[in-house]
Amino acid sequence: FSLLPGSSTGSSLPRSGMRLTGALAALILVSSCGCTLSKEPPLRSESQEECRQGPVNQTFRGELQGLVFQNVFLEELDGDEDVSRAAVSRQIHGKWWAAAVTEPLRPNASLLAFSESAGLLLGISAAAAHDELFRQFAGGETLLPGSRAYAMAYGGHQFGYWAGQLGDGRAINLGEIVGSDGGRWEAQLKGAGRTPFSRKGDGRAVLRSSVREFLASEFLGALGLPTSRALSIVYSLDHGVVRDQFYDGNMKHEPAAIVMRLAPSWVRFGTFELFNSRKDVAGLRKLADWTIRHHYPEFSARAGEEQQRPNYLAFLHEVARRTGKLFA
């Protein structure tokens, strides 16, 4: 296995510790079910950039360029489309999303892991994942045709207290991909940079937490439990972020990573909570109508009924039932 990129001169990060972290992460991933590591052999006679990149195969590249995006969330719900302020933290009112711009890892970003079972959901083979185009897409360097970058607004509680607007502070959605079964999977990059919801954060994720999410998501998926899925990890030992790992005031540099994760939708309880907290009843109803229409169609308004409205109460009961079953 070619696990780690070559070292670069002039790096101010602690190389030995970062390499050890990367190596341990790779060893953990080898043992995970249905996941593969980059298997490109070291190319000693070529440049570091060429070593880092995977092979180019037009057949496999076609799998990626042929992905179909149906971005119904963006098309049917209002958003803040001001790309010039994509990294400016601010309150977003009356909108469900805000335009974002991905910030790729620099330099020497490499594909660390790919989930073959999650790839099957989108029709992406392991071979296609080793194409350089996939690394660029999964690492936030490029968008595929039909893909759009945006962050979602939501609210929630932190440390037991209502915190108001939170939103995707370090997650950037890339759009809804039509899967192999005809359903839609909303692709999201966690750790791809700042968004209007980042507040004082840097929009990054560290390698250790990215490995943890990747393994946990795919483990739950293998058990057949409802969960988001983790498609890949792209990381860079040369792109460091500062974190207080044990919350003891001991800040240190750690390698950064980006997880591409999938879900039928990233609408959360907090998406509803935010509009409810602002007493935006019209917005709350529009969100509920959209969610029912696309994810709970059995509760949609039926022709000929006296009241042409979705069955909101039945929708609420079903969400409560599924949530209780998951926790049980």
Short mmCIF file of N, CA and C in Angstrom, two decimals, residues 11 20 70 123 143 149-150 207 289 316:
data_model
loop_
_atom_site.label_atom_id
_atom_site.label_comp_id
_atom_site.label_asym_id
_atom_site.label_seq_id
_atom_site.Cartn_x
_atom_site.Cartn_y
_atom_site.Cartn_z
N SER A 11 8.08 22.48 5.73
CA SER A 11 6.89 22.29 6.56
C SER A 11 7.22 22.62 8.01
N LEU A 20 2.81 9.26 12.14
CA LEU A 20 2.36 8.16 12.98
C LEU A 20 0.84 8.12 13.04
N GLN A 70 -29.98 15.86 -8.98
CA GLN A 70 -31.33 16.44 -8.93
C GLN A 70 -31.43 17.23 -7.63
N GLY A 123 -23.30 4.05 -7.64
CA GLY A 123 -22.77 3.47 -8.87
C GLY A 123 -21.33 3.84 -9.12
N LEU A 143 -15.98 20.63 -8.75
CA LEU A 143 -17.37 20.19 -8.76
C LEU A 143 -17.64 19.41 -10.03
N ALA A 149 -22.31 23.85 -4.47
CA ALA A 149 -21.83 23.87 -3.08
C ALA A 149 -22.72 24.78 -2.24
N TYR A 150 -23.20 24.26 -1.11
CA TYR A 150 -24.05 25.05 -0.23
C TYR A 150 -24.00 24.47 1.19
N LEU A 207 -7.88 14.44 11.19
CA LEU A 207 -7.85 13.09 10.68
C LEU A 207 -8.47 12.10 11.66
N ASP A 289 -43.87 20.66 4.37
CA ASP A 289 -44.45 20.22 3.09
C ASP A 289 -43.38 19.61 2.19
N LEU A 316 -45.57 13.59 12.09
CA LEU A 316 -44.91 13.71 13.39
C LEU A 316 -44.86 12.36 14.11
#
